[in-house]
C-alpha atoms as a printed R data frame, in Angstrom:
   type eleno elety resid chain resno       x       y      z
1  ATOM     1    CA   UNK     A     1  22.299  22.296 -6.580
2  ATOM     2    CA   UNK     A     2  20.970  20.411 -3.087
3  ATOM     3    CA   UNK     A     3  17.711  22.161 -3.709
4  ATOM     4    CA   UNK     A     4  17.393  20.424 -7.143
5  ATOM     5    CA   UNK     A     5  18.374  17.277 -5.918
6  ATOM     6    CA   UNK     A     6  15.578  17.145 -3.271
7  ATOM     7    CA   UNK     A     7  12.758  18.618 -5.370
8  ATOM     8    CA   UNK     A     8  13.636  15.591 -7.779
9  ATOM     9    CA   UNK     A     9  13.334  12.793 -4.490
10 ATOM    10    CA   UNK     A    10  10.365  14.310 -3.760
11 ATOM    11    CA   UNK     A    11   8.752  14.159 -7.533
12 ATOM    12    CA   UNK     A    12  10.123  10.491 -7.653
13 ATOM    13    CA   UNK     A    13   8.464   9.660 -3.936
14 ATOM    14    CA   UNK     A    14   5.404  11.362 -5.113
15 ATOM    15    CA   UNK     A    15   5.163   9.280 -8.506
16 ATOM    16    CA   UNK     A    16   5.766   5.858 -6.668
17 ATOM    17    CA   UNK     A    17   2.945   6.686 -4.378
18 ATOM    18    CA   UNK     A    18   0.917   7.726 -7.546
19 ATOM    19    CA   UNK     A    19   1.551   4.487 -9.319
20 ATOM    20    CA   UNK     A    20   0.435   2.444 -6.676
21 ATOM    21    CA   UNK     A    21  -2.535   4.539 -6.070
22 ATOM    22    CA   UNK     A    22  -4.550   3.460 -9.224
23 ATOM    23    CA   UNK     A    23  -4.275  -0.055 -7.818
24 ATOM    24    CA   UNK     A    24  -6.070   0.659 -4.743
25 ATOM    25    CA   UNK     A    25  -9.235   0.217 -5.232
26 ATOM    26    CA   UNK     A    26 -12.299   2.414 -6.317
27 ATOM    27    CA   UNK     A    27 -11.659   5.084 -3.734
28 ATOM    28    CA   UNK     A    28 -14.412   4.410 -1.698
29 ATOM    29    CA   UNK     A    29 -14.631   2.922  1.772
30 ATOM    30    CA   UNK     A    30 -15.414  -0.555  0.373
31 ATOM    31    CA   UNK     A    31 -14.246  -2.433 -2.597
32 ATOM    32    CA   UNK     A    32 -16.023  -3.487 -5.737
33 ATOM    33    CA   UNK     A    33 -17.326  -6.258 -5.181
34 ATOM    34    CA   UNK     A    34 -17.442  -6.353 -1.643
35 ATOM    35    CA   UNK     A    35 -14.871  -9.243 -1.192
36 ATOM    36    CA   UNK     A    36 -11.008  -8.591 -0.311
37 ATOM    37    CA   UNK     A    37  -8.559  -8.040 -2.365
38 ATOM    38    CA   UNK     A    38  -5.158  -9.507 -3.065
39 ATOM    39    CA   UNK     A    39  -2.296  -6.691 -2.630
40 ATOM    40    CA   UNK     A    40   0.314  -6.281 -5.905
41 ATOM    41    CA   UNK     A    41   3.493  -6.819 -4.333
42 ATOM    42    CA   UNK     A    42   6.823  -5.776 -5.330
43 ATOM    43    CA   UNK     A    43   9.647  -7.942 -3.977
44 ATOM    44    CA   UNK     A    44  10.815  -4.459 -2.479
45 ATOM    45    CA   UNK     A    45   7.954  -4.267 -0.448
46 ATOM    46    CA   UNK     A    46   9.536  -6.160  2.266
47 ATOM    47    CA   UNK     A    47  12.329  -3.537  2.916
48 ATOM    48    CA   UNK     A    48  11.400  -0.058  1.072
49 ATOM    49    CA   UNK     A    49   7.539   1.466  0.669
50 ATOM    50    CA   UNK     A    50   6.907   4.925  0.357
51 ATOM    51    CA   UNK     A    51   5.534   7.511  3.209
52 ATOM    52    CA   UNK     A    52   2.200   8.176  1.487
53 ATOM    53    CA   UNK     A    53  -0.840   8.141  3.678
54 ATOM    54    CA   UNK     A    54  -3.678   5.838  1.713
55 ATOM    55    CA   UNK     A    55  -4.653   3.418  4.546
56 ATOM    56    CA   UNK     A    56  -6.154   0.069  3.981
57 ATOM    57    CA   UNK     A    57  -7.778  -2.434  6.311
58 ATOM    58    CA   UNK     A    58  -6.830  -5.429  6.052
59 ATOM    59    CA   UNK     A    59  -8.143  -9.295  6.327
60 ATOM    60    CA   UNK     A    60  -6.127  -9.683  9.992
61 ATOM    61    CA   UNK     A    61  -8.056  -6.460 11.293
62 ATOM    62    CA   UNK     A    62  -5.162  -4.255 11.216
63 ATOM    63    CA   UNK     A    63  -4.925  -1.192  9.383
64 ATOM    64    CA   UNK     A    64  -1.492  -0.079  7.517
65 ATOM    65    CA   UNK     A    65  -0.665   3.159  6.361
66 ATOM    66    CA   UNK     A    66  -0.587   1.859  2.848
67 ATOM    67    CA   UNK     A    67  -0.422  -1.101  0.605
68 ATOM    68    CA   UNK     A    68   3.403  -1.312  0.495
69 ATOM    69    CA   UNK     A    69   3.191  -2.219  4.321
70 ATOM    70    CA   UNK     A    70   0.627  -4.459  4.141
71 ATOM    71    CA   UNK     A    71   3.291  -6.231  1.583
72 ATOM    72    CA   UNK     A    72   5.750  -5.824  3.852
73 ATOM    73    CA   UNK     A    73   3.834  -7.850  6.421
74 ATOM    74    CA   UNK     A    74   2.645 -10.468  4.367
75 ATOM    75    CA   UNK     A    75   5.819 -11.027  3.069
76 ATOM    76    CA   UNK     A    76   7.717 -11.049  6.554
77 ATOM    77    CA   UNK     A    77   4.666 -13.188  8.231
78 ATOM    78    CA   UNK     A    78   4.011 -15.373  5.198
79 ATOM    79    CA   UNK     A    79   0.372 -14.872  5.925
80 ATOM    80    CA   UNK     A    80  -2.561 -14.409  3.221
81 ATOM    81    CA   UNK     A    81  -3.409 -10.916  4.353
82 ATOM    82    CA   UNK     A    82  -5.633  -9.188  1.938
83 ATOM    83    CA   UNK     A    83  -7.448  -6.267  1.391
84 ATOM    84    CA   UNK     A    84 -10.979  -5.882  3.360
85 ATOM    85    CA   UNK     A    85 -11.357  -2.697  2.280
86 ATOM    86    CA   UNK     A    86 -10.147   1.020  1.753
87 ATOM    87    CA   UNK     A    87  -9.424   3.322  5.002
88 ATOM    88    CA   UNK     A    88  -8.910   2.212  8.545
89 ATOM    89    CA   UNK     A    89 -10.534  -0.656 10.131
């Protein structure tokens, strides 16, 4: 039964990171139209993101390990961080 129960938190980790996948971006190392871009933020951001690996560079010159945590900081800093583009700084 324990087996079960993990391979289902790991499906459901997985699809979270999926979903918020799509709205990264084109995939490529800079955005569309070459100007940053505001985060979607879920008012969970600022105490639960996922562990996927899809970094993002953002407006303060930082780099986080994903979107969610860029949330988390602009939601804990109150600063306008955005997105400057995909992958690290």
């Amino acid at each position: 039964m324990k087996p079960i129960v993990l391979a289902l938190t790991v499906l459901c980790l997985v699809g979270l990171s999926g979903g918020m996948r799509g709205k990264e971006g084109t995939g490529k190392d800079e955005l569309q139209d070459g100007r940053p871009r505001m985060p979607v933020c879920l008012e969970s951001a600022a105490s639960l993101c996922p562990l996927n690996l899809a970094p993002l560079c953002g407006t303060d010159g930082e780099t986080y390990a994903n979107e969610c945590l860029l949330c988390a900081k602009r939601i804990k800093t109150k600063l306008d961080i955005r997105i400057k583009k995909n992958g690290s700084c």
